[in-house]
PDB file of C-alpha atoms in Angstrom:
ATOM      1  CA  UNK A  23       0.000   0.000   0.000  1.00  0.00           C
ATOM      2  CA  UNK A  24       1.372   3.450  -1.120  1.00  0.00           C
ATOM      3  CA  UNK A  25       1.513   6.710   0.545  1.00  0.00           C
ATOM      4  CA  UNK A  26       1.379  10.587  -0.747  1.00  0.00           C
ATOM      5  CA  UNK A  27       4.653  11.497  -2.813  1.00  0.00           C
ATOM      6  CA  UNK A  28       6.128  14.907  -2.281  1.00  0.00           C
ATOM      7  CA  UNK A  29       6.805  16.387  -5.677  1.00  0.00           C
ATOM      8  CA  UNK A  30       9.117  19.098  -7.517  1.00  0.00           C
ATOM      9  CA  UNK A  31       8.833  21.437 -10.246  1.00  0.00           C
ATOM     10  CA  UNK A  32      11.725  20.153 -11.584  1.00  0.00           C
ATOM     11  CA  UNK A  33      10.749  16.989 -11.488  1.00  0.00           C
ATOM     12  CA  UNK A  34       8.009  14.366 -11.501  1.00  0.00           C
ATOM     13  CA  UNK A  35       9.590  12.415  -8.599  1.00  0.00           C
ATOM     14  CA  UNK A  36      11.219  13.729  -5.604  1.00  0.00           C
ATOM     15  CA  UNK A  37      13.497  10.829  -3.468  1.00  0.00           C
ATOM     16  CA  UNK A  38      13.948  11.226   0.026  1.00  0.00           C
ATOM     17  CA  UNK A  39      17.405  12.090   0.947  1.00  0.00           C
ATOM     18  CA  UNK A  40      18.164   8.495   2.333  1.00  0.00           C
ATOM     19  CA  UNK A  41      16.693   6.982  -0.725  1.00  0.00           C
ATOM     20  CA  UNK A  42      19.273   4.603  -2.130  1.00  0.00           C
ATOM     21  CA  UNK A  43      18.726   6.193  -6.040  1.00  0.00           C
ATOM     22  CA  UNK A  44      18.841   9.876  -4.412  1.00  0.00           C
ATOM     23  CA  UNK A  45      22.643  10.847  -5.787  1.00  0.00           C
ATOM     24  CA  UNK A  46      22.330   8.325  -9.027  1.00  0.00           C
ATOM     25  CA  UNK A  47      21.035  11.335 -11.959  1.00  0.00           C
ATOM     26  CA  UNK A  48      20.394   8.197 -14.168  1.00  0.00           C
ATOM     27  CA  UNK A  49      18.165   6.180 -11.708  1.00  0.00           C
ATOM     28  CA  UNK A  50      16.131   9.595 -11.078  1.00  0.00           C
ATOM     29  CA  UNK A  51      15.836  10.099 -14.712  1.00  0.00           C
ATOM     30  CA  UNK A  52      14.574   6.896 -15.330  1.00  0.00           C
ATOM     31  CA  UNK A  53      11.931   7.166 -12.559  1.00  0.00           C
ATOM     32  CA  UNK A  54      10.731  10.198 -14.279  1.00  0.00           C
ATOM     33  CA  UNK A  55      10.731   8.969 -17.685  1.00  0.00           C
ATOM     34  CA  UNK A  56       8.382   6.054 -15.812  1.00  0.00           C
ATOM     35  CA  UNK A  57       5.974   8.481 -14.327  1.00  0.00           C
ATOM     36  CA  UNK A  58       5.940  10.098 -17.501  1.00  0.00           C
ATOM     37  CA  UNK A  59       4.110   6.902 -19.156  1.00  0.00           C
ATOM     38  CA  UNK A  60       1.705   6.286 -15.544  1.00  0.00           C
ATOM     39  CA  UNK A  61       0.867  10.490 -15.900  1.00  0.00           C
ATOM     40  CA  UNK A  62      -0.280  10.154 -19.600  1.00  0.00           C
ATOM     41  CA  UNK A  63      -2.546   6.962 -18.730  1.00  0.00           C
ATOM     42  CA  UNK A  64      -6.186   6.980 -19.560  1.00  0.00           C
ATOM     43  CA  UNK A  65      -8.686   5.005 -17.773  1.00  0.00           C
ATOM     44  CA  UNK A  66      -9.460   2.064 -20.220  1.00  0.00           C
ATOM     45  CA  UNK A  67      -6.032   2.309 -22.074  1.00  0.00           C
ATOM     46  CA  UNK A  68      -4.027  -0.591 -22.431  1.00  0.00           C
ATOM     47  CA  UNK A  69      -1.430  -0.027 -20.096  1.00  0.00           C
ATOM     48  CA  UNK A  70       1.875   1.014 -21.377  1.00  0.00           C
ATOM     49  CA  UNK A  71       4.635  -1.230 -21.309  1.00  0.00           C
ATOM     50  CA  UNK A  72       7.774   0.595 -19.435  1.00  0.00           C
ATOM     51  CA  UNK A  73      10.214  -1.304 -22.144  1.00  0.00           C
ATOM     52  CA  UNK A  74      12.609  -2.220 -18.882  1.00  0.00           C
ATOM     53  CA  UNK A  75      16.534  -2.293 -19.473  1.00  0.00           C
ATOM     54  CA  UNK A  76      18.563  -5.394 -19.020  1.00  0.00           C
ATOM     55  CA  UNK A  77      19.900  -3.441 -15.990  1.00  0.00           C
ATOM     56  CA  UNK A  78      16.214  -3.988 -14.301  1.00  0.00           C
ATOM     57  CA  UNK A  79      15.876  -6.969 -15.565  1.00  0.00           C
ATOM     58  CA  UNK A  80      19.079  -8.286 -13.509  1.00  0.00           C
ATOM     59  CA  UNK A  81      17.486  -6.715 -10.069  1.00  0.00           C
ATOM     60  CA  UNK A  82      14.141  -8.481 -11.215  1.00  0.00           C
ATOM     61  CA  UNK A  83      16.196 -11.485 -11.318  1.00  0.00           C
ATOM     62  CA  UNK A  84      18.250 -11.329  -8.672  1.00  0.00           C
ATOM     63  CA  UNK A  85      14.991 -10.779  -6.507  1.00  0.00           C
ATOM     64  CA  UNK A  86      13.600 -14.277  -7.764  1.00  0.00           C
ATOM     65  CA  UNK A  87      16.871 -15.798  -6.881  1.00  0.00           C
ATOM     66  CA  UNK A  88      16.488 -14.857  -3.310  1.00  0.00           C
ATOM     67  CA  UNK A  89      12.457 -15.168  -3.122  1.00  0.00           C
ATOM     68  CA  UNK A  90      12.226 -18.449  -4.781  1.00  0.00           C
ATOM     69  CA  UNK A  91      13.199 -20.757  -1.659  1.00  0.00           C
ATOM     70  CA  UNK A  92      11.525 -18.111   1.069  1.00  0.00           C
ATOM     71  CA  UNK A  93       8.335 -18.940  -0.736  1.00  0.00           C
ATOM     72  CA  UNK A  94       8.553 -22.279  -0.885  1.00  0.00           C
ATOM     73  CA  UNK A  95       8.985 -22.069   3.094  1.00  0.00           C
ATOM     74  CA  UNK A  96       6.406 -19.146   3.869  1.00  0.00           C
ATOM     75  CA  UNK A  97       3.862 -18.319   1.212  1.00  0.00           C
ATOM     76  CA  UNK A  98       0.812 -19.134   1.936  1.00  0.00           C
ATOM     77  CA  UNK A  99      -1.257 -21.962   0.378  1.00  0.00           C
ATOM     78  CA  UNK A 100      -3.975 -19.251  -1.315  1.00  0.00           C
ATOM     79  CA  UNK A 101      -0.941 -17.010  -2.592  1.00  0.00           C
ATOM     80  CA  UNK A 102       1.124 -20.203  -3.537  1.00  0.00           C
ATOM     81  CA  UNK A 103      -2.381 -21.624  -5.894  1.00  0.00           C
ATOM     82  CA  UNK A 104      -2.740 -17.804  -7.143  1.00  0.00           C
ATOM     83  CA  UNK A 105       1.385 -17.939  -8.340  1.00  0.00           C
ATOM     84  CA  UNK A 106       1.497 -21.517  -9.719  1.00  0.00           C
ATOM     85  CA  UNK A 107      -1.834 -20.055 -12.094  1.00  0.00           C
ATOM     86  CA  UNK A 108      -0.489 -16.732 -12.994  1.00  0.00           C
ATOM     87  CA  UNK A 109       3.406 -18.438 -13.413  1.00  0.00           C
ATOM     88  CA  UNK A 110       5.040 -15.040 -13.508  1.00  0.00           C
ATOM     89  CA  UNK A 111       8.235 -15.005 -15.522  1.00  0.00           C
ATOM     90  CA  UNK A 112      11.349 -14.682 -13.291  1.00  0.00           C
ATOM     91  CA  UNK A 113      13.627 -13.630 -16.027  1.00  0.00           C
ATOM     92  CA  UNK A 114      12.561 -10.507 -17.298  1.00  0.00           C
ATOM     93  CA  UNK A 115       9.624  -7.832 -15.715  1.00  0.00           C
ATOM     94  CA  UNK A 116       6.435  -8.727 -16.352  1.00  0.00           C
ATOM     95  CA  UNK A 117       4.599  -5.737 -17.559  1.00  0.00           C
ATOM     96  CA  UNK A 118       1.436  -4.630 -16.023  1.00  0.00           C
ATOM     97  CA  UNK A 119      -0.229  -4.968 -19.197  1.00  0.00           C
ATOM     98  CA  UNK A 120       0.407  -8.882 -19.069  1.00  0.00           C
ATOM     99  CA  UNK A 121      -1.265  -9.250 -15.176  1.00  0.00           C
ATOM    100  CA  UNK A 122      -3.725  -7.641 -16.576  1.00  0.00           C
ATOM    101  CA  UNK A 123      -4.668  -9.693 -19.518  1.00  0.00           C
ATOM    102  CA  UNK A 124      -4.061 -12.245 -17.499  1.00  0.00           C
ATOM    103  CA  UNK A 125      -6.109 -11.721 -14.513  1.00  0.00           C
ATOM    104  CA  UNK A 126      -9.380 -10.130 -16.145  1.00  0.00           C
ATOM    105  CA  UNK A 127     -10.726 -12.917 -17.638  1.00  0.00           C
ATOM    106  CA  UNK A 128     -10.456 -15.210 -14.146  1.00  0.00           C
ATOM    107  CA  UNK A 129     -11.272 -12.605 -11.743  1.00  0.00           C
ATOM    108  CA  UNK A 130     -12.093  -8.805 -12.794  1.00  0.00           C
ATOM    109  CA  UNK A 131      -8.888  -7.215 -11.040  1.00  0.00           C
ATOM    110  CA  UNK A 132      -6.682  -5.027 -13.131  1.00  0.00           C
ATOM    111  CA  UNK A 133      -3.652  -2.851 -12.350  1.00  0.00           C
ATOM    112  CA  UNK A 134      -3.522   1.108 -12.815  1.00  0.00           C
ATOM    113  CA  UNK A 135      -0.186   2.640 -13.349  1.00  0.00           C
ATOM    114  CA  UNK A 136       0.375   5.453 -11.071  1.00  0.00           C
ATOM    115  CA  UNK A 137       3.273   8.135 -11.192  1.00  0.00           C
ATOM    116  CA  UNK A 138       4.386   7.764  -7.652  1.00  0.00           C
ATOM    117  CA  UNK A 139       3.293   6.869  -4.299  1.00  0.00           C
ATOM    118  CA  UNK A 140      -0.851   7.708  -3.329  1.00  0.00           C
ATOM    119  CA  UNK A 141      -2.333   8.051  -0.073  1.00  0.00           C
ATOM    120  CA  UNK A 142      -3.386   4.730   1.596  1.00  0.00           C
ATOM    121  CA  UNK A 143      -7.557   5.881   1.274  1.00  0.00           C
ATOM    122  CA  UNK A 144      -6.807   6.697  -2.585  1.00  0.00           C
ATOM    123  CA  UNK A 145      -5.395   3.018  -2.857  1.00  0.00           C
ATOM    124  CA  UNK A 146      -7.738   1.237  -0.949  1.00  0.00           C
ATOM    125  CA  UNK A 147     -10.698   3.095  -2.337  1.00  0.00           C
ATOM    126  CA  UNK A 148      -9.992   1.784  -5.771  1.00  0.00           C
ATOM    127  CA  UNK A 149      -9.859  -2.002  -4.499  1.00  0.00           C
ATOM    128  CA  UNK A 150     -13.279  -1.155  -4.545  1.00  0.00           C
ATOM    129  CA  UNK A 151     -13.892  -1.011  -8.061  1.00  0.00           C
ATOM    130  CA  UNK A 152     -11.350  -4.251  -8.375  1.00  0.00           C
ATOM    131  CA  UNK A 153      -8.582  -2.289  -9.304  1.00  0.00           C
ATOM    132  CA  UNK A 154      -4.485  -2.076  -7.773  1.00  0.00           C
ATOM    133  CA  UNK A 155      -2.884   0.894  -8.582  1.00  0.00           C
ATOM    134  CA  UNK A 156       0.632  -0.099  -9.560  1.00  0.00           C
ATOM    135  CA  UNK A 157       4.133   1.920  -9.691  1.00  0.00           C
ATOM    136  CA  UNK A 158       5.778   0.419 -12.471  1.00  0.00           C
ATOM    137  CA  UNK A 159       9.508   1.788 -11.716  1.00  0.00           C
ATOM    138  CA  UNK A 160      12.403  -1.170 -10.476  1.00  0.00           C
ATOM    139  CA  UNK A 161      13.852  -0.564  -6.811  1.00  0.00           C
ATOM    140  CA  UNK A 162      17.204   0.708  -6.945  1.00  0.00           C
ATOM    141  CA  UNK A 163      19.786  -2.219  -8.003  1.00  0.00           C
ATOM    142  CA  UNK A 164      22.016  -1.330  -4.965  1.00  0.00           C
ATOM    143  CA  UNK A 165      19.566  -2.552  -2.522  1.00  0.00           C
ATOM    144  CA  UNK A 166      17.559  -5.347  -4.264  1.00  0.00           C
ATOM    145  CA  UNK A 167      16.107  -7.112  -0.703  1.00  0.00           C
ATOM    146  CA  UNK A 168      13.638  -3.739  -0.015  1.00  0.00           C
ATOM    147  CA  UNK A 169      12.779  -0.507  -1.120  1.00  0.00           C
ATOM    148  CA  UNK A 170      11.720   2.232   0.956  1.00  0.00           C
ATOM    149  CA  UNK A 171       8.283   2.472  -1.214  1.00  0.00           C
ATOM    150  CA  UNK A 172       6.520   0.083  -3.603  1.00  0.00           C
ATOM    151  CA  UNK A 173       7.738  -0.573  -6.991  1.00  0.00           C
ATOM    152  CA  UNK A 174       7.631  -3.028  -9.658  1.00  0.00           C
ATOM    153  CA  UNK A 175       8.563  -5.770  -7.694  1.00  0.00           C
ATOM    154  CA  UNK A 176       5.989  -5.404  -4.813  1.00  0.00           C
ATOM    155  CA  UNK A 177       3.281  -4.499  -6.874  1.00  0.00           C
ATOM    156  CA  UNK A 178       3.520  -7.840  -9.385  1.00  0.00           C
ATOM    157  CA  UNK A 179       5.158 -10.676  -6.912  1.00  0.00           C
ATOM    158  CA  UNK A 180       2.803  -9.332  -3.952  1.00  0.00           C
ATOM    159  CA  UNK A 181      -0.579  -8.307  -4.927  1.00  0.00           C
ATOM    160  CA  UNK A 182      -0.151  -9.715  -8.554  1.00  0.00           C
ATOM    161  CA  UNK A 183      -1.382 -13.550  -8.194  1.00  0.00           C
ATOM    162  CA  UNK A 184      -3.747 -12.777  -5.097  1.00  0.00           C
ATOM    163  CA  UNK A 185      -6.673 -11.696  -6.741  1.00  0.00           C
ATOM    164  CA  UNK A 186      -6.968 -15.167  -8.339  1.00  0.00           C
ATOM    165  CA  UNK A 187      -7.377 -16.737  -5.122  1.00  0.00           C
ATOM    166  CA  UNK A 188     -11.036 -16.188  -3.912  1.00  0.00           C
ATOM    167  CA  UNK A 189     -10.007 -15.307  -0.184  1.00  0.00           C
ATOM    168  CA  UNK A 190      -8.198 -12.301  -1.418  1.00  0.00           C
ATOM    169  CA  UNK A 191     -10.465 -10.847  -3.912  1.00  0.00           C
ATOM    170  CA  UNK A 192     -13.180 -10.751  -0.786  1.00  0.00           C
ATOM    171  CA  UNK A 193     -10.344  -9.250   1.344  1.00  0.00           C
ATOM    172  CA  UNK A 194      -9.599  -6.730  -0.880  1.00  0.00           C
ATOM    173  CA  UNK A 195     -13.514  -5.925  -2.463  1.00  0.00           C
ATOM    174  CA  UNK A 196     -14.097  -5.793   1.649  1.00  0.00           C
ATOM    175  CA  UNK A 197     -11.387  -3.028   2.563  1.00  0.00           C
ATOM    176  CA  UNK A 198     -12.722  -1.020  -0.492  1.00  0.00           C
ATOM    177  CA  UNK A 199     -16.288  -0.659   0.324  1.00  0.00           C
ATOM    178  CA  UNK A 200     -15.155  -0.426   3.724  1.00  0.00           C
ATOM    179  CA  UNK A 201     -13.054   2.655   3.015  1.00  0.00           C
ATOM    180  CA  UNK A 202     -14.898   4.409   0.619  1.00  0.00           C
ATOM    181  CA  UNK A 203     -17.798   4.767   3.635  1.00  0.00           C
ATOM    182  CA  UNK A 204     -16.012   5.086   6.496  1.00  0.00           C
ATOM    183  CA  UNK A 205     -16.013   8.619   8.281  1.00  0.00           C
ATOM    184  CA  UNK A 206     -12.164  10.122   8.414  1.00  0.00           C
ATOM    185  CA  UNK A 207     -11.759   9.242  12.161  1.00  0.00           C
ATOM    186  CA  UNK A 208     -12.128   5.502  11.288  1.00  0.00           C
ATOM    187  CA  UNK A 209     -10.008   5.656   8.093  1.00  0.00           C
ATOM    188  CA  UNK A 210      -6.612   5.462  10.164  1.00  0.00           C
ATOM    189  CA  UNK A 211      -8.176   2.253  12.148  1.00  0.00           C
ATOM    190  CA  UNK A 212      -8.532   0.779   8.550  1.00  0.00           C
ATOM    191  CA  UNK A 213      -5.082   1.575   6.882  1.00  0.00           C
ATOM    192  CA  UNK A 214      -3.383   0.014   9.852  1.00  0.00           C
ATOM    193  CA  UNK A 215      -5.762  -3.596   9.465  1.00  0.00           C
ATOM    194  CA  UNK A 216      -4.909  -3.503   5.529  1.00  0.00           C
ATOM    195  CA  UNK A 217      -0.811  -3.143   6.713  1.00  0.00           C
ATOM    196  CA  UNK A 218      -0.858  -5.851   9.089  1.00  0.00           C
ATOM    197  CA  UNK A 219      -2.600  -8.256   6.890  1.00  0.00           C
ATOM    198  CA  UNK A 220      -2.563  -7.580   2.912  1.00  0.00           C
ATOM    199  CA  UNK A 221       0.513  -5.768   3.424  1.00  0.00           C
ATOM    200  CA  UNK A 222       2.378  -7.659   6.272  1.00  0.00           C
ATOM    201  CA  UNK A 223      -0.002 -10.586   7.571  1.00  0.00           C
ATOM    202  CA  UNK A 224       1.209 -14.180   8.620  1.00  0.00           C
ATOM    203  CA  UNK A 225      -1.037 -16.923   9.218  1.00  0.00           C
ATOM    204  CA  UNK A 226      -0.668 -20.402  10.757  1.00  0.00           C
ATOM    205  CA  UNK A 227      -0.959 -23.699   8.445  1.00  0.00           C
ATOM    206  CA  UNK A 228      -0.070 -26.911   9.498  1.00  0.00           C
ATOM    207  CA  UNK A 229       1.464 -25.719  12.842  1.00  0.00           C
ATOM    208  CA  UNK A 230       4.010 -23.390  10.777  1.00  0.00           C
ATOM    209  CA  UNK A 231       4.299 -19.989  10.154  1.00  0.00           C
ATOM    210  CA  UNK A 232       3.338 -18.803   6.591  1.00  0.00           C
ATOM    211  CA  UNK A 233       3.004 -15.084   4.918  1.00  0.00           C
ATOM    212  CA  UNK A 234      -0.376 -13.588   3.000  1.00  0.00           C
ATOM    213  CA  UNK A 235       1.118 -10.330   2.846  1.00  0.00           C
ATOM    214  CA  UNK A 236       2.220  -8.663  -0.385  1.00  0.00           C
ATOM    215  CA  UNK A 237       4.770  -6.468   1.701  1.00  0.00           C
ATOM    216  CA  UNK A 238       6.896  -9.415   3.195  1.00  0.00           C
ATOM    217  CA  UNK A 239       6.482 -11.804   0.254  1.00  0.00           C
ATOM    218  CA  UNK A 240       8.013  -9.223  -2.106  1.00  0.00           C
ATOM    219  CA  UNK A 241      11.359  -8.573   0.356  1.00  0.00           C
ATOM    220  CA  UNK A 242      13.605 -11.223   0.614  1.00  0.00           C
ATOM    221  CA  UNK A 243      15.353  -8.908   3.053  1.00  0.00           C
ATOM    222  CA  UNK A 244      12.712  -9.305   5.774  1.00  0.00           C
ATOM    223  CA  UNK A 245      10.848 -12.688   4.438  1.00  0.00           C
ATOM    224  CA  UNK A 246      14.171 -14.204   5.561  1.00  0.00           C
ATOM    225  CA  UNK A 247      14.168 -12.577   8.972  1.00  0.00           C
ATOM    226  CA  UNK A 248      10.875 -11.840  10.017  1.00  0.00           C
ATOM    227  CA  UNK A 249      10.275 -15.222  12.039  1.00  0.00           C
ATOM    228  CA  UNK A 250      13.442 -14.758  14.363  1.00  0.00           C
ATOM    229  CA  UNK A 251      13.162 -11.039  14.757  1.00  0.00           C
ATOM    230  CA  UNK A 252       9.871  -9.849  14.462  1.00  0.00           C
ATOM    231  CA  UNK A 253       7.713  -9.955  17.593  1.00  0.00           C
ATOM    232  CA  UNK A 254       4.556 -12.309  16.080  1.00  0.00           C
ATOM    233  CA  UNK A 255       1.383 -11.293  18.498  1.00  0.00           C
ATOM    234  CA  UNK A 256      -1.673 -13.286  17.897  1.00  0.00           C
ATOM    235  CA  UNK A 257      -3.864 -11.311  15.352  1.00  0.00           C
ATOM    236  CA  UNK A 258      -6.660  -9.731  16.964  1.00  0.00           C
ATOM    237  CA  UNK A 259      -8.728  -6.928  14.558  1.00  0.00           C
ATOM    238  CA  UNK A 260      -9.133  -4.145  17.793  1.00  0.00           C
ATOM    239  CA  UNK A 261      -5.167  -4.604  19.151  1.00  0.00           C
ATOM    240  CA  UNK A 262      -3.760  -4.204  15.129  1.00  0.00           C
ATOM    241  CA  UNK A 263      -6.164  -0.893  14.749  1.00  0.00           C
ATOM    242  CA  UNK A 264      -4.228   0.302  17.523  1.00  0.00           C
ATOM    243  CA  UNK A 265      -1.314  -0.331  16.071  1.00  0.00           C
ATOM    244  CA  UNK A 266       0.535   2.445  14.581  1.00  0.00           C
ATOM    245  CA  UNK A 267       3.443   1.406  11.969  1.00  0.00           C
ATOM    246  CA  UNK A 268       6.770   2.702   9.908  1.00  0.00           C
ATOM    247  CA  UNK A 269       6.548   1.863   6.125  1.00  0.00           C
ATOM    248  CA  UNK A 270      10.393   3.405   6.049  1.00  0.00           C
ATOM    249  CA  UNK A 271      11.868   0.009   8.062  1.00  0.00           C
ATOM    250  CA  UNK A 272      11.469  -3.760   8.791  1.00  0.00           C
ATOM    251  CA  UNK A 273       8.187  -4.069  10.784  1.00  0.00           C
ATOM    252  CA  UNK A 274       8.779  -4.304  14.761  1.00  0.00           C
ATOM    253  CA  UNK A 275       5.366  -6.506  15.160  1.00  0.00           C
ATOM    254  CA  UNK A 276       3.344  -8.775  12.781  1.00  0.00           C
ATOM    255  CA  UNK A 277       0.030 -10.729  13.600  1.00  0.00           C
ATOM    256  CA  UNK A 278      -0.661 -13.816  13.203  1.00  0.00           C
ATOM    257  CA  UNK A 279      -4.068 -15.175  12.135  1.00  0.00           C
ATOM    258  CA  UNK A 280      -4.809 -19.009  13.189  1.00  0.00           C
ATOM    259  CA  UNK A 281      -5.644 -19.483   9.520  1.00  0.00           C
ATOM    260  CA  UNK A 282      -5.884 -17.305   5.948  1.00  0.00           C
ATOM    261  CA  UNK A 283      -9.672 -18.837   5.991  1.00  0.00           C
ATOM    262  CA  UNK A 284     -10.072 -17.558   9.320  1.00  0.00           C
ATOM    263  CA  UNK A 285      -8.453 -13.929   8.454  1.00  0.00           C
ATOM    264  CA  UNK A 286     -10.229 -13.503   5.769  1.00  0.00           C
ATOM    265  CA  UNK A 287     -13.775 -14.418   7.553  1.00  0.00           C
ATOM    266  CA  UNK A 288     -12.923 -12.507  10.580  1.00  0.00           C
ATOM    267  CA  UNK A 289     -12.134  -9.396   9.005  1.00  0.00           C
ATOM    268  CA  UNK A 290     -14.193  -9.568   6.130  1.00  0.00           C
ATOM    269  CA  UNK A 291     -17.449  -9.461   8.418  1.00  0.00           C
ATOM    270  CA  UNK A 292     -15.868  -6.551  10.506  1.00  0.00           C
ATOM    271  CA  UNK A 293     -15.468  -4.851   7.338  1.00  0.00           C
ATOM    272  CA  UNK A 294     -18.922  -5.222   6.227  1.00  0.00           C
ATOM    273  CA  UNK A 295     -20.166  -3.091   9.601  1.00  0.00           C
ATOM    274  CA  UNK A 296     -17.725  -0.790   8.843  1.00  0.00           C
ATOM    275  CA  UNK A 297     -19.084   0.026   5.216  1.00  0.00           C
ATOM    276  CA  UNK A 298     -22.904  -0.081   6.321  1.00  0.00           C
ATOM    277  CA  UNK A 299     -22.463   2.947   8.455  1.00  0.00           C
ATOM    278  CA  UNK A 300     -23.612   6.287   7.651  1.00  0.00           C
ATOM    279  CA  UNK A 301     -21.093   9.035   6.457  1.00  0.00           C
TER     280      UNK A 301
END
């Protein structure tokens, strides 16, 4: 899930100073030229393909070589059914306009390019209408395990199979509706339930611990670590709408659902109450 990006004159994209592409002119050229393509996007256009270089390309791949074995251990059965259908290539970037072709026809769900980051009520208000908006620009290649916001990466190998899985689609529908009617007090409440589970939610199968969130199962850099160092509290919907969290690091405390099934029936039905009231 994306937040609000802070933007220059000069420029369509503005890094933060600790961003790992802040002093490379070529990387921040690129991520204009990228914007560029989301900015002149019109609703029902086929999405434009990006063209990546063979320099993205080698991040993409060098992801997969690190995320291929973490899955096998912690992806979740729904997420692992959704990959094995939508068999994403793990040589090259898939472009948005492939997902896309390949996920209307099963499930309704298309991807939006966007220019840049958008507030967390902008992206969940679109799930909605059964639709991701997607940043189509690579990570930087001297940090391939994270980036500090979402980019090509997280938006195909995280949300990209899950909307072929049934449990997800009503996860995602749910948050919509949920925040398109909730009052502005509540909307925090609801940000924080869609971080610790679309984003960063772990579930229990089979007595072991395994990942439903698009956040962890797109960074190698803390799928490999989150079991030893993350403090796992048992998932409970009123303790993680307390719980306030920092999309700049390696998350502190994940939840963890007794089952996807049950996460998905649980919250789906508090979600429901949430988009019936008034306002």
């Amino acid at each position: 899930m994306s937040h609000a990006p802070t933007v220059l004159a000069s420029e369509l994209v503005e890094l933060d100073q600790d961003h790992p592409g802040f002093r490379d002119p070529v990387y921040r050229a690129r991520r204009n030229s990228i914007a560029a393509l989301a900015l002149a996007y019109e609703t029902g256009q086929t999405v434009p393909d990006v063209a990546y270089t063979e320099a993205e390309h080698g991040v993409w791949r060098t992801v997969w070589e690190h995320l291929a074995p973490l899955h096998e251990r912690y992806a979740c059965a729904a997420y692992r059914e959704g990959a094995r259908a939508l068999a994403l290539d793990r040589r090259r970037i898939v472009e948005l306009a492939e997902i896309n072709a390949a996920l209307a026809p099963v499930t309704g769900f298309a991807m939006r390019p966007v220019a840049g980051l958008v507030t967390p009520k902008v992206f969940m208000d679109h799930l909605a209408d059964s639709v991701f908006l997607a940043t189509q620009y690579m990570r930087h290649g001297s940090q391939p395990p994270s980036t500090p916001e979402p980019d090509v990466v997280h938006e195909i190998v995280g949300p990209g199979p899950s909307p072929i899985h049934e449990g997800f689609v009503r996860l995602s529908l749910a948050f919509g509706e949920a925040s398109k009617r909730s009052r502005p007090e509540s909307i925090e409440r609801l940000i924080r339930l869609y971080w610790y589970t679309l984003e960063f939610g772990v579930v229990e199968e089979e007595g072991a611990l395994k990942v439903c969130g698009a956040g962890l199962l797109s960074s190698f850099g803390e799928l490999g670590r989150f079991e030893r160092e993350a403090r796992l509290v048992p998932f409970s919907i009123e303790r993680v709408a307390q719980t306030p969290y920092d999309p700049t690091s390696y998350q502190y405390t994940l939840f963890v659902a007794p089952s996807f099934d049950r996460l998905v029936q649980d919250l789906t039905a508090w979600l429901a109450t949430q988009a019936r009231r008034p306002g």
